[in-house]
Amino acid sequence: MDTTIMLTLYREQIKSLITFNDEEWYAFASFLKVKKLGKNECFVEAGKVCKELAFIIKGAVRFCNSIDGIEITGYFCFENSFVTSIKSYLTGEPCLYDIKALEETFFVSISKENMQAMLLHPLLSCKVERFGRLVSEKFNILFEDRLKSFIVKTPEERYLDLLETGKDIVKRIPVQYIAQFIGITPVSLSRIRKRILENTPSPNKTKF
Amino acid sequence: MDTTIMLTLYREQIKSLITFNDEEWYAFASFLKVKKLGKNECFVEAGKVCKELAFIIKGAVRFCNSIDGIEITGYFCFENSFVTSIKSYLTGEPCLYDIKALEETFFVSISKENMQAMLLHPLLSCKVERFGRLVSEKFNILFEDRLKSFIVKTPEERYLDLLETGKDIVKRIPVQYIAQFIGITPVSLSRIRKRILENTPSPNKTKF
DNA sequence: TGATTTTCTTATCTTTTGTTAAGAAATCAA
DNA sequence: TTGATTTCTTAACAAAAGATAAGAAAATCA
């Protein structure tokens, strides 16, 4: 995908958070970087500091971690959303998980260094402060929703919620990753899927 | 507790997020409000929009919700931390839960209206943008930690984590609220507590 | 294509949690 | 203090999830 197209898409997608006149956009864009990852390549690796706040133009990633050899998927991010290891990015602590592309994925990214430079840039400073705040707030809203799903919903409900996002990439995500995302084992998700199928027979099939 | 003392404590507590010269502080403080709630009084009620970003000077609150008559505690906030229904505060949507004082609690609060006024205030605008961003980032870090605890930890581990915060108010929080916070039933927490006691006999007691 | 590897499902058994109900303990108010 | 109410614990059973292993299905690759 062409760099210019990606930047244009990015400008369009973020305009609810920050808008520019041409001079500002030119300055802002000079701090941006486009990035492409192949399937299973890492956006960041566990143990390293995440120094990028990126936006997915196309593709998807999963957050995953190997603890004692067991892999955990904590989260997915799909296209048109921001992605970073937020705590690591903010605090400079090492990231606790990998962020890996689920398929070929295109990003527009701001390094922490460039973010800080922009916060000192006379033309951009205030707008970027605001942008940073709004992005951070977006993460808060996502987190609150996801946390609520863990507190008030069952694994089965979380699975149905994920299906209802309607994103067709969900159908292509390996079941084991989905299970980890929901917070259960793949075996358990298999049982849930079976249970759902049994309770929603196809219209042509009578149940005895 | 005296208003002046509370504001002074507040200024001290938030100085890692925002600092002021005296003129700025005088302007900033004029937008602040102090607030006291008795036990079980609501900071916000479910169904209403949360219009306050508060800071707990002393006391604690719990986030709770009655769904189909069943009460859920989603979160606790203790002294020296910010409290708000972040999604409601940010989006203006109705809050999905009550935030109730667990005991007599003292707050320093900024209304959304005043926050927005400060964001337009020539003396405060940029600093408050930054403050807003940093507070939002603080919430992100808390959320990430809490979410991780749901994904990688068992209810028993979450309970032990809570005990290890060492806050003595934890000992005074009704067990049922703690159970809800952990994401299990009070019955289940009772069993966990028993299990823990059995596995850590007091030094004076021999186990047969 | 066919062989190999990976992923997914199923089965069995164990552990944990939920549900309901009953009794003990603690709290609160008169 | 006493009685009433609420909260906490325990028990019994049902439902769900974890662990392990084995087989089926799908994907990968030569």
Short mmCIF file of N, CA and C in Angstrom, two decimals, chain A residues 69-132:
data_model
loop_
_atom_site.label_atom_id
_atom_site.label_comp_id
_atom_site.label_asym_id
_atom_site.label_seq_id
_atom_site.Cartn_x
_atom_site.Cartn_y
_atom_site.Cartn_z
N GLY A 69 5.53 -20.91 29.26
CA GLY A 69 5.29 -21.68 28.04
C GLY A 69 3.86 -21.68 27.57
N ILE A 70 2.96 -21.08 28.34
CA ILE A 70 1.56 -21.04 27.93
C ILE A 70 1.27 -19.69 27.31
N GLU A 71 0.71 -19.71 26.14
CA GLU A 71 0.47 -18.46 25.45
C GLU A 71 -0.90 -17.88 25.79
N ILE A 72 -0.91 -16.59 26.07
CA ILE A 72 -2.13 -15.88 26.40
C ILE A 72 -2.38 -14.82 25.35
N THR A 73 -3.58 -14.73 24.85
CA THR A 73 -3.94 -13.60 24.00
C THR A 73 -4.83 -12.67 24.79
N GLY A 74 -4.33 -11.46 25.02
CA GLY A 74 -5.10 -10.55 25.86
C GLY A 74 -6.08 -9.70 25.09
N TYR A 75 -5.76 -9.44 23.83
CA TYR A 75 -6.58 -8.45 23.15
C TYR A 75 -6.36 -8.56 21.64
N PHE A 76 -7.34 -8.10 20.92
CA PHE A 76 -7.20 -7.92 19.48
C PHE A 76 -7.38 -6.45 19.15
N CYS A 77 -6.70 -5.98 18.11
CA CYS A 77 -7.00 -4.67 17.55
C CYS A 77 -7.22 -4.83 16.06
N PHE A 78 -8.28 -4.23 15.57
CA PHE A 78 -8.60 -4.34 14.15
C PHE A 78 -8.34 -3.01 13.45
N GLU A 79 -8.64 -3.00 12.14
CA GLU A 79 -8.31 -1.78 11.38
C GLU A 79 -9.12 -0.58 11.86
N ASN A 80 -8.54 0.59 11.58
CA ASN A 80 -9.11 1.85 12.04
C ASN A 80 -9.15 1.97 13.56
N SER A 81 -8.17 1.40 14.20
CA SER A 81 -8.06 1.66 15.64
C SER A 81 -6.59 1.83 16.01
N PHE A 82 -6.40 2.50 17.14
CA PHE A 82 -5.05 2.72 17.63
C PHE A 82 -4.54 1.48 18.32
N VAL A 83 -3.25 1.29 18.24
CA VAL A 83 -2.66 0.15 18.92
C VAL A 83 -1.31 0.56 19.51
N THR A 84 -1.14 0.18 20.77
CA THR A 84 0.14 0.35 21.45
C THR A 84 0.06 -0.48 22.72
N SER A 85 1.21 -0.74 23.32
CA SER A 85 1.18 -1.30 24.65
C SER A 85 1.10 -0.11 25.60
N ILE A 86 -0.10 0.27 25.96
CA ILE A 86 -0.32 1.60 26.52
C ILE A 86 0.50 1.86 27.78
N LYS A 87 0.56 0.87 28.65
CA LYS A 87 1.30 1.10 29.90
C LYS A 87 2.80 1.25 29.63
N SER A 88 3.32 0.38 28.78
CA SER A 88 4.73 0.46 28.44
C SER A 88 5.04 1.78 27.73
N TYR A 89 4.19 2.15 26.80
CA TYR A 89 4.38 3.39 26.05
C TYR A 89 4.37 4.60 26.99
N LEU A 90 3.48 4.56 27.96
CA LEU A 90 3.34 5.72 28.85
C LEU A 90 4.42 5.76 29.92
N THR A 91 4.77 4.60 30.45
CA THR A 91 5.67 4.59 31.61
C THR A 91 7.12 4.32 31.23
N GLY A 92 7.34 3.76 30.05
CA GLY A 92 8.70 3.36 29.68
C GLY A 92 9.12 2.03 30.28
N GLU A 93 8.18 1.37 30.96
CA GLU A 93 8.48 0.03 31.47
C GLU A 93 8.48 -0.97 30.32
N PRO A 94 9.15 -2.11 30.50
CA PRO A 94 9.13 -3.11 29.43
C PRO A 94 7.71 -3.61 29.22
N CYS A 95 7.43 -3.91 27.99
CA CYS A 95 6.13 -4.44 27.63
C CYS A 95 6.02 -5.88 28.10
N LEU A 96 4.83 -6.25 28.58
CA LEU A 96 4.66 -7.59 29.15
C LEU A 96 4.22 -8.63 28.12
N TYR A 97 3.98 -8.18 26.90
CA TYR A 97 3.47 -9.12 25.90
C TYR A 97 3.96 -8.71 24.51
N ASP A 98 3.87 -9.66 23.60
CA ASP A 98 4.09 -9.35 22.19
C ASP A 98 2.81 -8.76 21.61
N ILE A 99 2.99 -7.89 20.63
CA ILE A 99 1.85 -7.53 19.79
C ILE A 99 2.20 -8.00 18.39
N LYS A 100 1.44 -8.97 17.90
CA LYS A 100 1.78 -9.67 16.66
C LYS A 100 0.69 -9.47 15.62
N ALA A 101 1.11 -9.31 14.38
CA ALA A 101 0.14 -9.19 13.28
C ALA A 101 -0.56 -10.53 13.06
N LEU A 102 -1.88 -10.50 12.99
CA LEU A 102 -2.65 -11.71 12.70
C LEU A 102 -2.61 -12.02 11.22
N GLU A 103 -2.38 -10.99 10.44
CA GLU A 103 -2.24 -11.13 8.99
C GLU A 103 -1.42 -9.92 8.53
N GLU A 104 -1.17 -9.78 7.26
CA GLU A 104 -0.40 -8.64 6.77
C GLU A 104 -1.11 -7.35 7.24
N THR A 105 -0.35 -6.49 7.92
CA THR A 105 -0.99 -5.33 8.55
C THR A 105 -0.21 -4.05 8.28
N PHE A 106 -0.96 -2.98 7.97
CA PHE A 106 -0.36 -1.69 7.66
C PHE A 106 -0.66 -0.68 8.76
N PHE A 107 0.37 0.02 9.21
CA PHE A 107 0.25 0.97 10.31
C PHE A 107 0.70 2.37 9.89
N VAL A 108 0.13 3.37 10.55
CA VAL A 108 0.76 4.69 10.60
C VAL A 108 1.12 4.91 12.06
N SER A 109 2.36 5.28 12.29
CA SER A 109 2.87 5.23 13.65
C SER A 109 3.56 6.53 14.08
N ILE A 110 3.42 6.84 15.36
CA ILE A 110 4.13 7.98 15.94
C ILE A 110 5.05 7.43 17.02
N SER A 111 6.33 7.68 16.89
CA SER A 111 7.23 7.22 17.96
C SER A 111 7.08 8.14 19.16
N LYS A 112 7.39 7.61 20.31
CA LYS A 112 7.28 8.41 21.54
C LYS A 112 8.17 9.64 21.45
N GLU A 113 9.34 9.43 20.88
CA GLU A 113 10.29 10.52 20.67
C GLU A 113 9.65 11.64 19.84
N ASN A 114 9.02 11.24 18.73
CA ASN A 114 8.37 12.24 17.88
C ASN A 114 7.16 12.86 18.56
N MET A 115 6.46 12.05 19.35
CA MET A 115 5.33 12.60 20.09
C MET A 115 5.81 13.71 21.02
N GLN A 116 6.91 13.43 21.71
CA GLN A 116 7.44 14.43 22.64
C GLN A 116 7.97 15.66 21.90
N ALA A 117 8.55 15.42 20.74
CA ALA A 117 9.01 16.56 19.94
C ALA A 117 7.82 17.43 19.53
N MET A 118 6.74 16.78 19.15
CA MET A 118 5.56 17.54 18.74
C MET A 118 4.97 18.33 19.89
N LEU A 119 5.09 17.75 21.10
CA LEU A 119 4.56 18.45 22.28
C LEU A 119 5.36 19.71 22.59
N LEU A 120 6.52 19.83 21.99
CA LEU A 120 7.33 21.05 22.16
C LEU A 120 7.29 21.93 20.91
N HIS A 121 6.68 21.44 19.86
CA HIS A 121 6.66 22.13 18.58
C HIS A 121 5.65 23.28 18.65
N PRO A 122 6.09 24.52 18.36
CA PRO A 122 5.21 25.67 18.58
C PRO A 122 3.90 25.58 17.79
N LEU A 123 3.97 25.03 16.59
CA LEU A 123 2.78 24.98 15.75
C LEU A 123 1.82 23.87 16.18
N LEU A 124 2.37 22.81 16.81
CA LEU A 124 1.56 21.60 17.04
C LEU A 124 1.22 21.35 18.50
N SER A 125 2.03 21.92 19.38
CA SER A 125 1.99 21.56 20.79
C SER A 125 0.58 21.36 21.36
N CYS A 126 -0.22 22.41 21.32
CA CYS A 126 -1.52 22.33 21.98
C CYS A 126 -2.45 21.32 21.32
N LYS A 127 -2.44 21.29 20.01
CA LYS A 127 -3.29 20.33 19.29
C LYS A 127 -2.90 18.89 19.60
N VAL A 128 -1.58 18.68 19.70
CA VAL A 128 -1.11 17.32 19.94
C VAL A 128 -1.37 16.91 21.39
N GLU A 129 -1.27 17.85 22.32
CA GLU A 129 -1.68 17.58 23.70
C GLU A 129 -3.11 17.04 23.70
N ARG A 130 -3.95 17.75 22.99
CA ARG A 130 -5.35 17.38 22.91
C ARG A 130 -5.52 16.02 22.24
N PHE A 131 -4.81 15.82 21.16
CA PHE A 131 -4.83 14.55 20.44
C PHE A 131 -4.43 13.40 21.38
N GLY A 132 -3.33 13.63 22.09
CA GLY A 132 -2.86 12.61 23.04
C GLY A 132 -3.91 12.29 24.08
#
